[in-house]
Each structure stands twice: as structure tokens, then as C-alpha cells.
Short mmCIF file of C-alpha atoms and ligand atoms in Angstrom, two decimals:
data_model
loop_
_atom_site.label_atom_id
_atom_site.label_comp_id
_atom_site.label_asym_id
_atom_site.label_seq_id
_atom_site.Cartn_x
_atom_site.Cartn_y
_atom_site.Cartn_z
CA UNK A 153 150.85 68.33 53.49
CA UNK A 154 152.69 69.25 50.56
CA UNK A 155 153.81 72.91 50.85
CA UNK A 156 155.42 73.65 47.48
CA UNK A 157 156.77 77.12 46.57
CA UNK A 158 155.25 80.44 47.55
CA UNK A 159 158.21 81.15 49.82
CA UNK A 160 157.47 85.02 49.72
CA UNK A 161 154.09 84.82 50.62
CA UNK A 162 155.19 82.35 53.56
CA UNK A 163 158.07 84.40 54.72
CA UNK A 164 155.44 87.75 55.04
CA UNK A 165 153.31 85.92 57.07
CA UNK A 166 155.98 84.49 59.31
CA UNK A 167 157.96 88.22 59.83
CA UNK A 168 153.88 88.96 60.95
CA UNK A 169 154.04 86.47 63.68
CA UNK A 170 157.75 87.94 64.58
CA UNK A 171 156.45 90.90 64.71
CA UNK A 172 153.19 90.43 66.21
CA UNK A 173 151.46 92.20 63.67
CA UNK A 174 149.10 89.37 62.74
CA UNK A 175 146.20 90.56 60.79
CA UNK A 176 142.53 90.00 61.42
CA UNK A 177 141.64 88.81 58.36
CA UNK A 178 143.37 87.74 55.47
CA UNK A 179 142.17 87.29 51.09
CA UNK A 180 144.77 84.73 49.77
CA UNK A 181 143.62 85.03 45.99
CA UNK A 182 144.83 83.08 43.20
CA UNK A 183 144.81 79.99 40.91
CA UNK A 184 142.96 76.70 41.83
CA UNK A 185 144.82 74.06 43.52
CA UNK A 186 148.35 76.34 44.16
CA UNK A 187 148.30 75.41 47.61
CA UNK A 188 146.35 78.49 49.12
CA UNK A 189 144.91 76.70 51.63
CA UNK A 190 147.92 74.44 52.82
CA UNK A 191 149.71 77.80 53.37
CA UNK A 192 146.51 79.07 55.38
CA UNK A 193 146.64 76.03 57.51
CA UNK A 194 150.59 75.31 58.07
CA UNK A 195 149.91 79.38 59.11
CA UNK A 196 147.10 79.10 61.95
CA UNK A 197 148.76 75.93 62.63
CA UNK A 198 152.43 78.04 63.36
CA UNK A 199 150.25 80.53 65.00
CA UNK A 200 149.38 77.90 67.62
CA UNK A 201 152.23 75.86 67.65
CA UNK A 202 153.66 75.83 71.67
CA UNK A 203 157.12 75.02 70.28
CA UNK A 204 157.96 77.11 67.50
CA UNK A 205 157.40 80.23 65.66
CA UNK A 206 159.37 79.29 62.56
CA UNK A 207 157.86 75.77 61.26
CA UNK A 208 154.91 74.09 63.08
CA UNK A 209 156.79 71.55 65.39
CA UNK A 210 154.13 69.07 64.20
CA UNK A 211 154.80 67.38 67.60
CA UNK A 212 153.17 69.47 70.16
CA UNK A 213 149.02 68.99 71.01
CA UNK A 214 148.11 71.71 68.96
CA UNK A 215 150.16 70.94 66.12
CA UNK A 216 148.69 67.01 66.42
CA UNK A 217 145.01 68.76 66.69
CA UNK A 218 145.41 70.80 63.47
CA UNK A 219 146.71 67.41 62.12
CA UNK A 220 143.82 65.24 62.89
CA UNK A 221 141.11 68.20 62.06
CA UNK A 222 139.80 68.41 65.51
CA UNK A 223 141.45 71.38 66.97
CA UNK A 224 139.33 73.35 69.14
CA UNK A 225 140.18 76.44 67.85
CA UNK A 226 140.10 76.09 64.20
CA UNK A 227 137.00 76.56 61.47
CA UNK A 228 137.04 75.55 57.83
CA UNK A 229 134.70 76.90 56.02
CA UNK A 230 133.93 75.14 52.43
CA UNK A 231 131.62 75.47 49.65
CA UNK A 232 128.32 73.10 50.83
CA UNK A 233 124.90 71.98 48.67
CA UNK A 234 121.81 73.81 50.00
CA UNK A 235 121.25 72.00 53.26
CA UNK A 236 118.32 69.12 53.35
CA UNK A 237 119.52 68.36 49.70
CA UNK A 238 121.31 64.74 48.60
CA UNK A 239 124.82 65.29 49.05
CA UNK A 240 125.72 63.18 46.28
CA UNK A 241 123.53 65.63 44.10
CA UNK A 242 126.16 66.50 41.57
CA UNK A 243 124.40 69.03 39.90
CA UNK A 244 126.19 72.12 41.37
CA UNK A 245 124.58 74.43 43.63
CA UNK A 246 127.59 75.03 45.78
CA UNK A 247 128.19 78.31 48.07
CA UNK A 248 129.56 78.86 51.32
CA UNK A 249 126.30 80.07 53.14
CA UNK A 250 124.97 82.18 55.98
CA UNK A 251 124.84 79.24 57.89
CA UNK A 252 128.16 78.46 58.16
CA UNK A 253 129.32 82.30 58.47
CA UNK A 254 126.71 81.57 61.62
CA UNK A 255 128.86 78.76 62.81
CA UNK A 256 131.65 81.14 62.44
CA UNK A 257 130.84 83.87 64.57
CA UNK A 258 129.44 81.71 67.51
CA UNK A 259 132.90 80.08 67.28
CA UNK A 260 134.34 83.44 67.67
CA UNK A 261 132.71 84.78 70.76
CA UNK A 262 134.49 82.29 72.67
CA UNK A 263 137.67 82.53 73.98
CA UNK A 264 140.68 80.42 72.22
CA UNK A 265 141.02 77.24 74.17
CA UNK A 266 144.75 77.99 75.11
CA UNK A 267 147.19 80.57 74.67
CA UNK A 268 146.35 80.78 70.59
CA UNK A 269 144.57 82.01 68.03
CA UNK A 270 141.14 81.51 67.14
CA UNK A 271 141.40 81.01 63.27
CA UNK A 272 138.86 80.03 60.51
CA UNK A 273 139.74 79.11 56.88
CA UNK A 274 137.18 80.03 54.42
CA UNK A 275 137.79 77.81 51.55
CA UNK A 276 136.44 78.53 47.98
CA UNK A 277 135.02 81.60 49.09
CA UNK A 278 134.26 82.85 45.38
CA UNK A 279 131.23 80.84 46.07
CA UNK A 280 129.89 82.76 48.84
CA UNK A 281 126.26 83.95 48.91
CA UNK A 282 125.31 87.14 49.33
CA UNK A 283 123.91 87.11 52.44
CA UNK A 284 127.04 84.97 53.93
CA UNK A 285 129.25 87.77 52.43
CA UNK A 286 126.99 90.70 54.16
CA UNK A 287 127.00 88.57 57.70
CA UNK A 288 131.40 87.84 57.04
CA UNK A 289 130.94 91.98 56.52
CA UNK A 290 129.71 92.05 60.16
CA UNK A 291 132.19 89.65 61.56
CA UNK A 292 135.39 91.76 59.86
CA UNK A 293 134.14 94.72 60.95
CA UNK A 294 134.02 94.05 64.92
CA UNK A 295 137.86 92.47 64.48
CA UNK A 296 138.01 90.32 67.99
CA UNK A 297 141.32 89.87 69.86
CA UNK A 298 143.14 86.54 69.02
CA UNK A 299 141.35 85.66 65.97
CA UNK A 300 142.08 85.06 62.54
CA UNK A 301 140.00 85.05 59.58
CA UNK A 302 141.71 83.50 55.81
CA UNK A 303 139.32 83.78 53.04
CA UNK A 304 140.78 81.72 50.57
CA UNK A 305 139.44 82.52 46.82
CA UNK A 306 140.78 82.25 42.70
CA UNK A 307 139.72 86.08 42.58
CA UNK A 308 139.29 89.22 44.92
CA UNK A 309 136.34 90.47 42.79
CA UNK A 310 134.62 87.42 43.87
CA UNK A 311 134.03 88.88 46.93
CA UNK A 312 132.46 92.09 47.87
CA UNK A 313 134.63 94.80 47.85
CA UNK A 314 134.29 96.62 51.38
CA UNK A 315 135.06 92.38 52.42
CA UNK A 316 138.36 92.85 50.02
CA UNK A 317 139.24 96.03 52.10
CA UNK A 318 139.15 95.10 55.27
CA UNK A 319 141.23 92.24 54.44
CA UNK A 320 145.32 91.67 53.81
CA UNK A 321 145.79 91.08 50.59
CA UNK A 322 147.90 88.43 49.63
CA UNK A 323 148.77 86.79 45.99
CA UNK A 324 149.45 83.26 44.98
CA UNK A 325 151.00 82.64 41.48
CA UNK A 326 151.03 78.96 39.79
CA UNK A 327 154.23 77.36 40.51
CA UNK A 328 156.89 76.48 38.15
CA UNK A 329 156.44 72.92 36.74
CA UNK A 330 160.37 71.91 37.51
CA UNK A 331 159.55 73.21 41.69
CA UNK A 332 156.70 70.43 41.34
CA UNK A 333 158.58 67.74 40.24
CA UNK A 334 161.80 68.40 42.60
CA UNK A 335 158.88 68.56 45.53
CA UNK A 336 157.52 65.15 43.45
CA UNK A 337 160.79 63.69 43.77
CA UNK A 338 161.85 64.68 47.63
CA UNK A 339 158.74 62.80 48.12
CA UNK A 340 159.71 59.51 46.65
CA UNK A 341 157.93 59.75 43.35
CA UNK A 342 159.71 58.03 40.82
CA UNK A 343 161.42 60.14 38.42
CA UNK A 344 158.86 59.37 35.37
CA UNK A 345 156.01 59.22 37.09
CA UNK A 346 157.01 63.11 38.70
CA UNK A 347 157.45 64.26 35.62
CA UNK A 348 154.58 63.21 33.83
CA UNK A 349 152.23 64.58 36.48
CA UNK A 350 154.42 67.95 36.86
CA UNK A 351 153.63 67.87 33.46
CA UNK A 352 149.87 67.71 33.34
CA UNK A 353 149.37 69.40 36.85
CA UNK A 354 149.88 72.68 35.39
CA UNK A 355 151.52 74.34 37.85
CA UNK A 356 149.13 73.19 40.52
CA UNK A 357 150.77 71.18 43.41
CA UNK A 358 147.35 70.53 44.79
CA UNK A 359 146.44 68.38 41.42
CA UNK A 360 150.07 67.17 41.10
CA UNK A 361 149.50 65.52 44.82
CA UNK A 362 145.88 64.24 43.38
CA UNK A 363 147.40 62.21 40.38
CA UNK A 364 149.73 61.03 42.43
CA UNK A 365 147.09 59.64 44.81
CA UNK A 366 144.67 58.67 42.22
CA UNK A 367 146.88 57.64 39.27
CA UNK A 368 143.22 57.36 37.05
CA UNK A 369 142.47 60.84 37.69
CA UNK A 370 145.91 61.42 35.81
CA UNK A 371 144.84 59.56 32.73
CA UNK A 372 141.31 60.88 32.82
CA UNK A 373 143.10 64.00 32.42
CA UNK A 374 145.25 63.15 29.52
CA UNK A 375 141.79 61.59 28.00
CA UNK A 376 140.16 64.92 28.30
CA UNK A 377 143.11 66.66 26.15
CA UNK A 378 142.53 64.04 24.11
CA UNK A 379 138.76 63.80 23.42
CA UNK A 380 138.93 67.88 22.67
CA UNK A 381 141.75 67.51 20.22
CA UNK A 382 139.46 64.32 18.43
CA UNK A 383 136.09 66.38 18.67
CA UNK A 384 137.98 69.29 16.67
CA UNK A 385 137.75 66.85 13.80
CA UNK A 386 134.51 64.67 14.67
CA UNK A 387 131.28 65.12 13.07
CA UNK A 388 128.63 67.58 14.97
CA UNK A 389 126.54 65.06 15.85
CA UNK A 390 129.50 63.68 18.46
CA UNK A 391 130.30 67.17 19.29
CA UNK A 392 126.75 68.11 20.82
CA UNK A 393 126.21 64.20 22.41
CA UNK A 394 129.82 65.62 24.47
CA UNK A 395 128.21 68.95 25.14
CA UNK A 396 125.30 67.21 26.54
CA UNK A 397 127.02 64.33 28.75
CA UNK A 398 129.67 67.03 30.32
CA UNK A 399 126.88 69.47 30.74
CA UNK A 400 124.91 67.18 33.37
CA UNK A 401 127.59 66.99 35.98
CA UNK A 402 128.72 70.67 36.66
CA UNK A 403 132.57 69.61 38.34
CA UNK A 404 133.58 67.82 35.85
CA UNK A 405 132.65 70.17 32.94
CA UNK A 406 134.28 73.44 35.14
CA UNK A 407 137.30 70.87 35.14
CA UNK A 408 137.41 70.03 31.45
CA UNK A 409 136.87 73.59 30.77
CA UNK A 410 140.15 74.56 33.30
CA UNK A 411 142.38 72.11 31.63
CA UNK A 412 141.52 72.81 28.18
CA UNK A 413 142.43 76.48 28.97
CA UNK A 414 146.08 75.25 30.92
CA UNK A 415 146.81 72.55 27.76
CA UNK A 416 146.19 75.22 25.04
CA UNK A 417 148.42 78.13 26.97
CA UNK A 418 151.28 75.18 27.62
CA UNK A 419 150.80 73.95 23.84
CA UNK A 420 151.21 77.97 22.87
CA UNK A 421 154.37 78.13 25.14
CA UNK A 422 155.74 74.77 23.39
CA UNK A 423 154.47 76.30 19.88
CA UNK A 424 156.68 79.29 20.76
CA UNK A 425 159.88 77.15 21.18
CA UNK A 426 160.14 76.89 25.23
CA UNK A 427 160.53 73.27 26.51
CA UNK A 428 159.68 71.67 22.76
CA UNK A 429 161.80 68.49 23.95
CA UNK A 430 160.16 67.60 26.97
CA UNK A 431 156.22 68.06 26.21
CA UNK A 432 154.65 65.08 26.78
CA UNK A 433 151.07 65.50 26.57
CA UNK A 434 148.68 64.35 23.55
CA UNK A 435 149.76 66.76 20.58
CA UNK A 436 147.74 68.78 18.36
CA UNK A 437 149.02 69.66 15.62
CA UNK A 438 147.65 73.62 15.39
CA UNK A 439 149.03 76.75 14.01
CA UNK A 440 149.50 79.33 17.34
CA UNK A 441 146.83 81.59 15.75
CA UNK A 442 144.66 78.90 16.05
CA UNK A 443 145.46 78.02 19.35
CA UNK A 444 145.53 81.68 20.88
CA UNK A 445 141.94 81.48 18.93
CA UNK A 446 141.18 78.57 20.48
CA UNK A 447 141.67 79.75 24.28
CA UNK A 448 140.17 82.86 23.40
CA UNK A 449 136.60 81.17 22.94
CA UNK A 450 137.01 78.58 25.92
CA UNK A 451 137.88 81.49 28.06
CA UNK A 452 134.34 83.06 26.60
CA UNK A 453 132.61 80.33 26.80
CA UNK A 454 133.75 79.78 30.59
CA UNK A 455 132.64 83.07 31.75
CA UNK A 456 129.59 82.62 29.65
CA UNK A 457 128.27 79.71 31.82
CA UNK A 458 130.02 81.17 35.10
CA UNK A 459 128.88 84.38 35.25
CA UNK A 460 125.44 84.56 33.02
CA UNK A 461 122.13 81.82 32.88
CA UNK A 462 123.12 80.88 29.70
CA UNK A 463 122.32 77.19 29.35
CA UNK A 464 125.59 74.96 29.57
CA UNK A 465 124.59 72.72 27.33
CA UNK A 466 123.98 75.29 24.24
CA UNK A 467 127.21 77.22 25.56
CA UNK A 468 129.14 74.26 24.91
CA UNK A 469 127.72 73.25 21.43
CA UNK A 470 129.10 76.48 20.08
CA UNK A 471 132.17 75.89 21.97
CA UNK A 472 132.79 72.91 20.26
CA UNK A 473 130.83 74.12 16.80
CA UNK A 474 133.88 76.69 16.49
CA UNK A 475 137.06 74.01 17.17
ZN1 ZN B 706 153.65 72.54 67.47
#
């Protein structure tokens, strides 16, 4: 695992372990793809660890259980379709449900196998239902011995607030594009290749890692840029047939949407002077009004489809009616 940056955040949790003030729940909160969750697990998995308290020894049983997923002790918790429903359904539809929270709290009347913790990661957890949240309510509020709870999530508000407040609080920021590419390169990327994807990760180690893996994920990517900065000058006819391909598969339009937003704020920063030399993704050649214009209505648009019934499809025609 990758664990890039967010030294604070890692040093607080270690000084808890020091001083065995571990908390029974914890809301890491904060940009997609940061590296939340690898923090959350390199942290149950020090928790556990019969060698160390410093750095997982990555040697030990537990250390080689949390590394092969099948430690005893451990939960994670993700976003799931409705159960009974075709998995490859891309359509959307996906919460962490009561289900699971079920799962959770059986888990948790046991005992920890050994001397540990008994930990459980929820994972995109601003997709909890209501009635997962209410049971999780339950759970926090009759804290257990040994037992650790990280609900990992982009926002707090996501979640319900008396969840938020019985929770540590802790904040992840997006990490600084030269950290990426110095992790990049410690790992034996080639320089070009580390920079490129530092580039277009926008300070997400999580999606830097991804491109690396899946080097057509970096150009698909680099296409979307692209096909928004072409559809700004394409007839409308071309701009609604986008609208309604990207609005059938839910991912990949929440994607499009994300990137959009983090290639118009790094074309603003290079419009404002910063790192003019090095920016080497597709250019569009816009005045900063327009972009800061531009954002504005993709950030609209986002919460639009996010947060209301609004029909994606007609959300994104205007989207792309006002580029
Ligand atoms: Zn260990």
C-alpha cells in the first residue's frame, strides 16, 4: 500500500496508541482517493501488530492477515447494490446498508481473536442509508472494550450528526502533486511517466496508484479533459448525445464530473501564473473569468444531480448548453 503524505494525521493516531488513548470510533473526512482508507488500515493493522507500535512489522501473523484480507478481527464495510440485484448493474444504487451495519455488530460481540483490537473500516460511508446510520447510532453509543470503529467519508455532513459527535474527528487534505511523484518515483516509476500521472491525479495518490496500474484509465482521463474542452465548441446536437451516453452509467459521469472540477481549478492555478512551465494536460485556451464561471456551474450542476431527483440527463444538457 501506498501511504503518501498525511504525516500529521498519522503521527496523532500513533501518540493515541502510545498513549493508550485509542478512540472508539473514528470520521476520517476528506477528498476522494487521498488515501483515507490506507491510513485506516496501516492503523488497525499497527493496532494489532505483535511486533511494533511504530510501523506495522508487516511480518508478524496479524500483520500477514490484514495483508491477505482475512484477518479475524477486521470488517470493511463498503458501499454495496441492493442485495438480490445484478452486481454488474451499473446504474448506481450504492449505500452501505443495515445489513452490513448487522454484520458489524455481530462481529463485535465477540471477543478479538488475540490480544488486539476488534476494528471495522466503513468505507464510503457518505452513502449510508438511513436506517444503517440509525443502527451505526446504536453500535457508537454502547462503545465495547477493544474495538474500533473508522468511518471513512468525503464529508462529515454526510453523516448524521449525533454519528459525527460521537466520533474523533479527523481531516485529510489532497496532497501536493510534487509528494506524489517523489512517492511515484521511490516506487520505480519512471520519471515521465510519475510526472504525467502526478499531474492528472490531482492530488489523489489513490488515482495516481490507479493510472499507474491501468495506464488506459490515465488516457481515458486525459480524453475526458479533452472531449469537455471540444464540446465547448461542438454543435448542441453532440452536446446532448454526451449528456445522454454519460448519463446511463452513474460512475463514470460522478467521475467526469470530479475531474472536470480538479482540471478547471488546476487550469485557474496555471492561469494565475503558478507552475505555467510544467502543465501538461490538454489546454484550453479560456479567460480565468470564464473558467472560475465554468467550475461554478459544474459544481451546481454536481450537487444538482447529487443531492436533488433532478434527472441527470437534463442536468447535464444545461451543463453543457452553458460551456
Ligand atoms: Zn506485525
Amino acid at each position: 500500500m501506498l501511504l503518501v503524505g498525511h504525516k500529521e494525521q498519522w503521527e496523532y493516531l500513533k501518540r493515541s496508541i502510545e498513549n493508550n488513548r485509542v478512540a472508539h470510533a473514528y470520521l476520517f473526512y476528506g477528498p476522494s482517493n487521498i488515501g483515507k482508507r490506507t491510513v485506516a488500515m496501516e492503523f488497525v493493522k499497527l493496532l494489532n501488530c505483535h511486533n511494533s507500535d511504530i510501523r506495522p512489522c508487516g511480518k508478524c501473523v496479524s500483520c500477514k492477515n490484514f495483508e491477505n484480507g482475512i484477518h479475524p478481527d477486521l470488517l470493511v464495510l463498503k458501499p454495496e447494490p441492493p442485495e438480490n440485484s445484478d452486481k454488474n448493474d451499473k446504474s448506481g444504487n450504492l449505500a452501505v446498508r443495515i445489513n452490513q451495519i448487522d454484520k458489524l455488530k455481530s462481529g463485535f460481540s465477540l471477543s478479538p481473536s488475540d490480544s488486539g483490537y476488534k476494528a471495522a473500516i466503513i468505507d464510503g460511508a457518505g452513502a449510508m442509508t438511513y436506517d444503517a446510520q440509525g443502527s451505526l447510532l446504536k453500535i457508537l453509543e454502547e462503545p465495547k472494550g477493544k474495538a474500533v470503529i473508522i468511518i471513512v467519508a468525503e464529508q462529515a455532513d454526510q453523516l448524521l450528526s449525533t454519528i459525527v459527535s460521537r466520533c474523533q474527528l479527523m481531516r485529510f487534505d489532497l496532497i501536493q502533486r510534487e509528494h506524489i511523484k517523489e512517492s511515484l518515483e521511490k516506487g520505480n516509476v519512471p520519471k515521465k511517466t510519475a510526472e504525467e500521472i502526478s499531474w492528472l491525479s490531482f492530488g489523489r495518490p489513490g488515482l495516481a496508484v490507479e493510472y499507474y496500474k491501468n495506464p488506459e484509465l490515465a488516457e481515458l482521463q486525459k480524453k475526458r479533459i479533452g472531449d469537455f474542452v471540444k464540446l465547448s465548441k461542438a454543435p448542441l446536437v453532440t452536446r446532448f448525445k454526451y449528456a445522454e451516453s454519460l448519463a446511463k452509467d452513474t460512475e463514470l459521469m460522478y467521475s467526469s464530473i470530479d475531474i472536470w472540477i480538479s482540471y478547471f481549478r488546476e487550469l485557474l492555478l496555471e492561469s494565475l501564473g503558478k507552475d505555467k512551465n510544467h502543465f501538461i494536460l490538454p489546454a484550453a485556451d479560456w479567460s480565468k473569468i470564464k473558467i472560475r464561471n465554468i467550475i461554478r456551474i459544474i459544481e451546481k450542476i454536481r450537487f444538482i444531480i447529487k443531492t436533488t431527483n433532478a434527472n441527470p440527463r437534463l442536468a447535464l444538457e444545461v451543463l453543457f448548453m452553458k460551456i
